[in-house]
Amino acid sequence: AAPHAIAIAGLGDPGDSASLGAGRWTVQDLGAQRVGVLAAPRAGQRILDACAGVGGKSTHLAELAADQAAIDAADQSATKLGLAAASARRLGLTSIRTLTCDLLDPAAPLAAHYDLIVLDAPCSGLGVLRRHPDAKWRLTAADVPRLAAIQRQLLDAVVARLAPGGALIYSVCTFTRAEGPDQVAALAARTGLRVVAEERTWPPDADAFYAAR
């Protein structure tokens, strides 16, 4: 379960809701919400949302930290980050800074160290087929090892920016072992990081997410 969530039936298009536009609430799948809960951000922390996209997890992290953390929302897509910034404004959040950059570039304008890093990595997306059934026609078996290699590169890049005693949250919206448990076990083996928690969510209650702290 997600402690700050409610499920509403028969709402129709959320975008038509005045209370949504007023920033009283937002929409996020239960699986994605569990990532923020696992991260457990705190006020005063410097936080990196490493593949922020449209900012769903960035804004959740900000809310959980009472808008008192310093959150860098990084992504390669300026368009997505524009939507993330708009979401933050709608929700009245001021603790999020958007950064358009490549995480694999050593010169990326990021802080040297973060207390908490959330990497919701690019993945095969098999866990969200119920909402994106067209993905079945785009994916091949070769995509999983290709994406796992990218995830490994991203993990190594962000680990280099993890402060001593800091926490890394890794998540993917898929259920393959190569992109989930095997990826995390390999990271622990080569870096000395210790896996302290792992979670999965499954349909019909949520998308199929894997996350580890």
PDB file of C-alpha atoms in Angstrom:
ATOM      1  CA  ALA A   1       0.000   0.000   0.000  1.00  0.00           C
ATOM      2  CA  ALA A   2       0.957   3.643  -0.314  1.00  0.00           C
ATOM      3  CA  PRO A   3       0.279   5.659   2.843  1.00  0.00           C
ATOM      4  CA  HIS A   4      -0.620   8.905   1.078  1.00  0.00           C
ATOM      5  CA  ALA A   5      -2.836   7.471  -1.664  1.00  0.00           C
ATOM      6  CA  ILE A   6      -6.531   7.137  -2.254  1.00  0.00           C
ATOM      7  CA  ALA A   7      -8.188   5.232  -5.094  1.00  0.00           C
ATOM      8  CA  ILE A   8     -11.087   6.924  -6.856  1.00  0.00           C
ATOM      9  CA  ALA A   9     -13.533   5.181  -9.189  1.00  0.00           C
ATOM     10  CA  GLY A  10     -15.682   6.891 -11.797  1.00  0.00           C
ATOM     11  CA  LEU A  11     -13.718  10.155 -11.775  1.00  0.00           C
ATOM     12  CA  GLY A  12     -13.442  10.471 -15.542  1.00  0.00           C
ATOM     13  CA  ASP A  13     -10.610  12.575 -16.962  1.00  0.00           C
ATOM     14  CA  PRO A  14      -8.544  13.840 -13.992  1.00  0.00           C
ATOM     15  CA  GLY A  15      -7.496  16.807 -16.091  1.00  0.00           C
ATOM     16  CA  ASP A  16     -11.050  18.136 -15.874  1.00  0.00           C
ATOM     17  CA  SER A  17     -10.870  18.360 -12.085  1.00  0.00           C
ATOM     18  CA  ALA A  18     -10.548  21.857 -10.648  1.00  0.00           C
ATOM     19  CA  SER A  19      -8.974  20.485  -7.479  1.00  0.00           C
ATOM     20  CA  LEU A  20      -6.242  18.783  -9.550  1.00  0.00           C
ATOM     21  CA  GLY A  21      -5.483  22.070 -11.277  1.00  0.00           C
ATOM     22  CA  ALA A  22      -5.386  23.778  -7.880  1.00  0.00           C
ATOM     23  CA  GLY A  23      -2.654  21.405  -6.733  1.00  0.00           C
ATOM     24  CA  ARG A  24      -4.686  19.581  -4.113  1.00  0.00           C
ATOM     25  CA  TRP A  25      -3.683  16.154  -5.467  1.00  0.00           C
ATOM     26  CA  THR A  26      -1.906  14.431  -8.331  1.00  0.00           C
ATOM     27  CA  VAL A  27      -2.038  11.128 -10.217  1.00  0.00           C
ATOM     28  CA  GLN A  28       0.557   8.390  -9.778  1.00  0.00           C
ATOM     29  CA  ASP A  29       0.471   4.602 -10.046  1.00  0.00           C
ATOM     30  CA  LEU A  30       0.831   2.667  -6.807  1.00  0.00           C
ATOM     31  CA  GLY A  31       4.039   1.012  -8.023  1.00  0.00           C
ATOM     32  CA  ALA A  32       5.638   4.390  -8.706  1.00  0.00           C
ATOM     33  CA  GLN A  33       4.484   5.659  -5.311  1.00  0.00           C
ATOM     34  CA  ARG A  34       6.270   2.811  -3.565  1.00  0.00           C
ATOM     35  CA  VAL A  35       9.557   4.135  -4.966  1.00  0.00           C
ATOM     36  CA  GLY A  36       9.137   7.392  -3.065  1.00  0.00           C
ATOM     37  CA  VAL A  37       8.113   5.567   0.089  1.00  0.00           C
ATOM     38  CA  LEU A  38      11.202   3.340  -0.171  1.00  0.00           C
ATOM     39  CA  ALA A  39      13.374   6.422  -0.684  1.00  0.00           C
ATOM     40  CA  ALA A  40      12.012   8.023   2.520  1.00  0.00           C
ATOM     41  CA  PRO A  41      13.434  11.499   1.809  1.00  0.00           C
ATOM     42  CA  ARG A  42      14.025  13.896   4.688  1.00  0.00           C
ATOM     43  CA  ALA A  43      14.105  17.647   5.051  1.00  0.00           C
ATOM     44  CA  GLY A  44      17.575  19.073   4.562  1.00  0.00           C
ATOM     45  CA  GLN A  45      18.805  16.317   2.253  1.00  0.00           C
ATOM     46  CA  ARG A  46      20.373  16.981  -1.135  1.00  0.00           C
ATOM     47  CA  ILE A  47      18.539  14.639  -3.491  1.00  0.00           C
ATOM     48  CA  LEU A  48      19.027  13.627  -7.120  1.00  0.00           C
ATOM     49  CA  ASP A  49      16.119  12.290  -9.158  1.00  0.00           C
ATOM     50  CA  ALA A  50      18.396  10.942 -11.844  1.00  0.00           C
ATOM     51  CA  CYS A  51      15.941  10.159 -14.666  1.00  0.00           C
ATOM     52  CA  ALA A  52      13.210  12.544 -13.637  1.00  0.00           C
ATOM     53  CA  GLY A  53      11.096  12.550 -16.794  1.00  0.00           C
ATOM     54  CA  VAL A  54       7.882  14.505 -16.240  1.00  0.00           C
ATOM     55  CA  GLY A  55       8.559  14.749 -12.511  1.00  0.00           C
ATOM     56  CA  GLY A  56       6.128  12.340 -10.873  1.00  0.00           C
ATOM     57  CA  LYS A  57       8.758  10.997  -8.491  1.00  0.00           C
ATOM     58  CA  SER A  58      10.457  14.380  -8.022  1.00  0.00           C
ATOM     59  CA  THR A  59       7.254  15.977  -6.787  1.00  0.00           C
ATOM     60  CA  HIS A  60       6.463  12.962  -4.596  1.00  0.00           C
ATOM     61  CA  LEU A  61       9.931  13.192  -3.013  1.00  0.00           C
ATOM     62  CA  ALA A  62       9.401  16.899  -2.417  1.00  0.00           C
ATOM     63  CA  GLU A  63       6.030  16.294  -0.764  1.00  0.00           C
ATOM     64  CA  LEU A  64       7.433  13.525   1.449  1.00  0.00           C
ATOM     65  CA  ALA A  65      10.238  15.850   2.579  1.00  0.00           C
ATOM     66  CA  ALA A  66       7.733  18.659   3.330  1.00  0.00           C
ATOM     67  CA  ASP A  67       9.293  20.679   0.478  1.00  0.00           C
ATOM     68  CA  GLN A  68      12.370  21.150   2.672  1.00  0.00           C
ATOM     69  CA  ALA A  69      14.925  19.124   0.680  1.00  0.00           C
ATOM     70  CA  ALA A  70      17.075  20.315  -2.240  1.00  0.00           C
ATOM     71  CA  ILE A  71      16.033  18.180  -5.207  1.00  0.00           C
ATOM     72  CA  ASP A  72      17.813  18.126  -8.567  1.00  0.00           C
ATOM     73  CA  ALA A  73      15.477  16.669 -11.205  1.00  0.00           C
ATOM     74  CA  ALA A  74      17.745  15.615 -14.071  1.00  0.00           C
ATOM     75  CA  ASP A  75      16.810  14.320 -17.501  1.00  0.00           C
ATOM     76  CA  GLN A  76      18.037  14.502 -21.095  1.00  0.00           C
ATOM     77  CA  SER A  77      14.664  15.778 -22.284  1.00  0.00           C
ATOM     78  CA  ALA A  78      14.057  19.486 -21.785  1.00  0.00           C
ATOM     79  CA  THR A  79      10.443  18.934 -22.870  1.00  0.00           C
ATOM     80  CA  LYS A  80       9.810  16.428 -20.090  1.00  0.00           C
ATOM     81  CA  LEU A  81      11.507  18.654 -17.539  1.00  0.00           C
ATOM     82  CA  GLY A  82       9.280  21.529 -18.627  1.00  0.00           C
ATOM     83  CA  LEU A  83       6.303  19.376 -17.672  1.00  0.00           C
ATOM     84  CA  ALA A  84       8.030  18.484 -14.391  1.00  0.00           C
ATOM     85  CA  ALA A  85       8.497  22.160 -13.576  1.00  0.00           C
ATOM     86  CA  ALA A  86       4.849  22.837 -14.396  1.00  0.00           C
ATOM     87  CA  SER A  87       3.770  20.030 -12.061  1.00  0.00           C
ATOM     88  CA  ALA A  88       5.921  21.450  -9.273  1.00  0.00           C
ATOM     89  CA  ARG A  89       4.342  24.884  -9.743  1.00  0.00           C
ATOM     90  CA  ARG A  90       0.830  23.392  -9.752  1.00  0.00           C
ATOM     91  CA  LEU A  91       1.572  21.592  -6.485  1.00  0.00           C
ATOM     92  CA  GLY A  92       3.132  24.678  -4.913  1.00  0.00           C
ATOM     93  CA  LEU A  93       6.555  23.036  -4.511  1.00  0.00           C
ATOM     94  CA  THR A  94       9.713  25.157  -4.477  1.00  0.00           C
ATOM     95  CA  SER A  95      12.424  22.622  -3.603  1.00  0.00           C
ATOM     96  CA  ILE A  96      12.889  21.170  -7.127  1.00  0.00           C
ATOM     97  CA  ARG A  97      15.509  22.386  -9.612  1.00  0.00           C
ATOM     98  CA  THR A  98      15.377  20.938 -13.147  1.00  0.00           C
ATOM     99  CA  LEU A  99      18.617  20.107 -14.965  1.00  0.00           C
ATOM    100  CA  THR A 100      18.775  19.072 -18.623  1.00  0.00           C
ATOM    101  CA  CYS A 101      21.860  16.873 -18.852  1.00  0.00           C
ATOM    102  CA  ASP A 102      23.375  13.506 -19.699  1.00  0.00           C
ATOM    103  CA  LEU A 103      24.120  11.587 -16.505  1.00  0.00           C
ATOM    104  CA  LEU A 104      26.987   9.796 -18.260  1.00  0.00           C
ATOM    105  CA  ASP A 105      28.760  13.101 -18.958  1.00  0.00           C
ATOM    106  CA  PRO A 106      31.316  13.779 -16.190  1.00  0.00           C
ATOM    107  CA  ALA A 107      30.772  17.491 -16.832  1.00  0.00           C
ATOM    108  CA  ALA A 108      27.023  17.297 -16.167  1.00  0.00           C
ATOM    109  CA  PRO A 109      26.012  20.259 -13.931  1.00  0.00           C
ATOM    110  CA  LEU A 110      25.219  18.095 -10.927  1.00  0.00           C
ATOM    111  CA  ALA A 111      26.386  18.297  -7.335  1.00  0.00           C
ATOM    112  CA  ALA A 112      29.463  16.321  -6.383  1.00  0.00           C
ATOM    113  CA  HIS A 113      27.564  14.392  -3.720  1.00  0.00           C
ATOM    114  CA  TYR A 114      23.949  13.613  -2.891  1.00  0.00           C
ATOM    115  CA  ASP A 115      22.505  12.194   0.326  1.00  0.00           C
ATOM    116  CA  LEU A 116      19.797  10.368  -1.632  1.00  0.00           C
ATOM    117  CA  ILE A 117      19.732   9.335  -5.286  1.00  0.00           C
ATOM    118  CA  VAL A 118      16.678   7.913  -7.046  1.00  0.00           C
ATOM    119  CA  LEU A 119      17.345   6.234 -10.392  1.00  0.00           C
ATOM    120  CA  ASP A 120      14.137   5.175 -12.108  1.00  0.00           C
ATOM    121  CA  ALA A 121      16.058   3.744 -15.029  1.00  0.00           C
ATOM    122  CA  PRO A 122      15.110   3.321 -18.694  1.00  0.00           C
ATOM    123  CA  CYS A 123      13.852  -0.237 -19.020  1.00  0.00           C
ATOM    124  CA  SER A 124      11.848  -2.651 -21.141  1.00  0.00           C
ATOM    125  CA  GLY A 125       8.625  -1.304 -19.610  1.00  0.00           C
ATOM    126  CA  LEU A 126       6.995  -4.714 -19.454  1.00  0.00           C
ATOM    127  CA  GLY A 127       5.389  -3.775 -16.157  1.00  0.00           C
ATOM    128  CA  VAL A 128       3.153  -1.114 -17.718  1.00  0.00           C
ATOM    129  CA  LEU A 129       1.735  -3.141 -20.608  1.00  0.00           C
ATOM    130  CA  ARG A 130      -1.766  -2.797 -19.178  1.00  0.00           C
ATOM    131  CA  ARG A 131      -1.512   0.952 -19.864  1.00  0.00           C
ATOM    132  CA  HIS A 132       0.782   0.790 -22.911  1.00  0.00           C
ATOM    133  CA  PRO A 133      -0.180  -2.397 -24.780  1.00  0.00           C
ATOM    134  CA  ASP A 134       1.437  -1.094 -27.980  1.00  0.00           C
ATOM    135  CA  ALA A 135       4.842  -1.767 -26.385  1.00  0.00           C
ATOM    136  CA  LYS A 136       4.370  -5.454 -27.157  1.00  0.00           C
ATOM    137  CA  TRP A 137       4.920  -4.660 -30.813  1.00  0.00           C
ATOM    138  CA  ARG A 138       8.070  -2.610 -30.208  1.00  0.00           C
ATOM    139  CA  LEU A 139      10.031  -4.878 -27.864  1.00  0.00           C
ATOM    140  CA  THR A 140      12.291  -7.784 -28.801  1.00  0.00           C
ATOM    141  CA  ALA A 141      14.280 -10.217 -26.651  1.00  0.00           C
ATOM    142  CA  ALA A 142      17.452  -8.313 -27.542  1.00  0.00           C
ATOM    143  CA  ASP A 143      16.118  -5.157 -25.881  1.00  0.00           C
ATOM    144  CA  VAL A 144      16.504  -6.544 -22.353  1.00  0.00           C
ATOM    145  CA  PRO A 145      20.315  -7.040 -22.373  1.00  0.00           C
ATOM    146  CA  ARG A 146      20.749  -3.772 -24.289  1.00  0.00           C
ATOM    147  CA  LEU A 147      18.769  -1.856 -21.677  1.00  0.00           C
ATOM    148  CA  ALA A 148      20.476  -3.702 -18.823  1.00  0.00           C
ATOM    149  CA  ALA A 149      23.821  -2.451 -20.162  1.00  0.00           C
ATOM    150  CA  ILE A 150      22.518   1.140 -20.162  1.00  0.00           C
ATOM    151  CA  GLN A 151      21.176   0.701 -16.628  1.00  0.00           C
ATOM    152  CA  ARG A 152      24.587  -0.506 -15.474  1.00  0.00           C
ATOM    153  CA  GLN A 153      26.264   2.571 -16.974  1.00  0.00           C
ATOM    154  CA  LEU A 154      23.755   4.872 -15.299  1.00  0.00           C
ATOM    155  CA  LEU A 155      24.131   3.127 -11.950  1.00  0.00           C
ATOM    156  CA  ASP A 156      27.911   3.449 -12.028  1.00  0.00           C
ATOM    157  CA  ALA A 157      27.598   7.129 -12.958  1.00  0.00           C
ATOM    158  CA  VAL A 158      25.248   8.026 -10.113  1.00  0.00           C
ATOM    159  CA  VAL A 159      27.021   5.902  -7.494  1.00  0.00           C
ATOM    160  CA  ALA A 160      30.055   8.118  -8.056  1.00  0.00           C
ATOM    161  CA  ARG A 161      27.940  11.019  -6.786  1.00  0.00           C
ATOM    162  CA  LEU A 162      26.573   9.261  -3.690  1.00  0.00           C
ATOM    163  CA  ALA A 163      27.668  10.859  -0.425  1.00  0.00           C
ATOM    164  CA  PRO A 164      29.242   8.670   2.274  1.00  0.00           C
ATOM    165  CA  GLY A 165      26.393   7.034   4.164  1.00  0.00           C
ATOM    166  CA  GLY A 166      23.940   8.013   1.440  1.00  0.00           C
ATOM    167  CA  ALA A 167      21.176   5.884  -0.055  1.00  0.00           C
ATOM    168  CA  LEU A 168      20.527   4.885  -3.658  1.00  0.00           C
ATOM    169  CA  ILE A 169      17.064   3.829  -4.810  1.00  0.00           C
ATOM    170  CA  TYR A 170      17.008   1.891  -8.082  1.00  0.00           C
ATOM    171  CA  SER A 171      13.703   1.167  -9.789  1.00  0.00           C
ATOM    172  CA  VAL A 172      12.346  -0.159 -13.075  1.00  0.00           C
ATOM    173  CA  CYS A 173       8.794  -0.657 -14.360  1.00  0.00           C
ATOM    174  CA  THR A 174       9.483  -4.190 -15.530  1.00  0.00           C
ATOM    175  CA  PHE A 175       9.827  -7.694 -14.113  1.00  0.00           C
ATOM    176  CA  THR A 176      12.880  -9.188 -15.851  1.00  0.00           C
ATOM    177  CA  ARG A 177      15.612 -10.460 -13.549  1.00  0.00           C
ATOM    178  CA  ALA A 178      18.355  -8.910 -15.707  1.00  0.00           C
ATOM    179  CA  GLU A 179      16.932  -5.426 -15.160  1.00  0.00           C
ATOM    180  CA  GLY A 180      15.953  -5.959 -11.525  1.00  0.00           C
ATOM    181  CA  PRO A 181      17.449  -8.301  -8.905  1.00  0.00           C
ATOM    182  CA  ASP A 182      20.425  -9.362 -11.042  1.00  0.00           C
ATOM    183  CA  GLN A 183      21.266  -5.727 -11.803  1.00  0.00           C
ATOM    184  CA  VAL A 184      21.202  -4.807  -8.113  1.00  0.00           C
ATOM    185  CA  ALA A 185      23.224  -7.863  -7.054  1.00  0.00           C
ATOM    186  CA  ALA A 186      25.894  -7.021  -9.634  1.00  0.00           C
ATOM    187  CA  LEU A 187      26.006  -3.411  -8.437  1.00  0.00           C
ATOM    188  CA  ALA A 188      26.487  -4.514  -4.842  1.00  0.00           C
ATOM    189  CA  ALA A 189      29.245  -6.920  -5.853  1.00  0.00           C
ATOM    190  CA  ARG A 190      31.272  -4.316  -7.733  1.00  0.00           C
ATOM    191  CA  THR A 191      30.738  -1.317  -5.422  1.00  0.00           C
ATOM    192  CA  GLY A 192      30.351  -2.693  -1.900  1.00  0.00           C
ATOM    193  CA  LEU A 193      26.929  -1.113  -1.521  1.00  0.00           C
ATOM    194  CA  ARG A 194      24.593  -3.121   0.699  1.00  0.00           C
ATOM    195  CA  VAL A 195      21.058  -3.966  -0.408  1.00  0.00           C
ATOM    196  CA  VAL A 196      18.800  -3.202   2.559  1.00  0.00           C
ATOM    197  CA  ALA A 197      15.358  -3.567   0.950  1.00  0.00           C
ATOM    198  CA  GLU A 198      13.743  -4.808  -2.245  1.00  0.00           C
ATOM    199  CA  GLU A 199      10.127  -4.439  -3.309  1.00  0.00           C
ATOM    200  CA  ARG A 200       7.883  -5.592  -6.126  1.00  0.00           C
ATOM    201  CA  THR A 201       4.388  -4.575  -7.092  1.00  0.00           C
ATOM    202  CA  TRP A 202       2.121  -6.468  -9.475  1.00  0.00           C
ATOM    203  CA  PRO A 203      -1.134  -5.966 -11.359  1.00  0.00           C
ATOM    204  CA  PRO A 204      -4.017  -5.679 -10.876  1.00  0.00           C
ATOM    205  CA  ASP A 205      -3.302  -3.438  -7.879  1.00  0.00           C
ATOM    206  CA  ALA A 206      -0.356  -1.632  -9.489  1.00  0.00           C
ATOM    207  CA  ASP A 207       2.045  -1.687 -12.380  1.00  0.00           C
ATOM    208  CA  ALA A 208       4.758  -4.348 -12.172  1.00  0.00           C
ATOM    209  CA  PHE A 209       7.561  -2.370 -10.518  1.00  0.00           C
ATOM    210  CA  TYR A 210      10.839  -3.526  -9.013  1.00  0.00           C
ATOM    211  CA  ALA A 211      12.696  -1.257  -6.593  1.00  0.00           C
ATOM    212  CA  ALA A 212      15.674  -1.650  -4.280  1.00  0.00           C
ATOM    213  CA  ARG A 213      17.296   0.536  -1.634  1.00  0.00           C
TER     214      ARG A 213
END
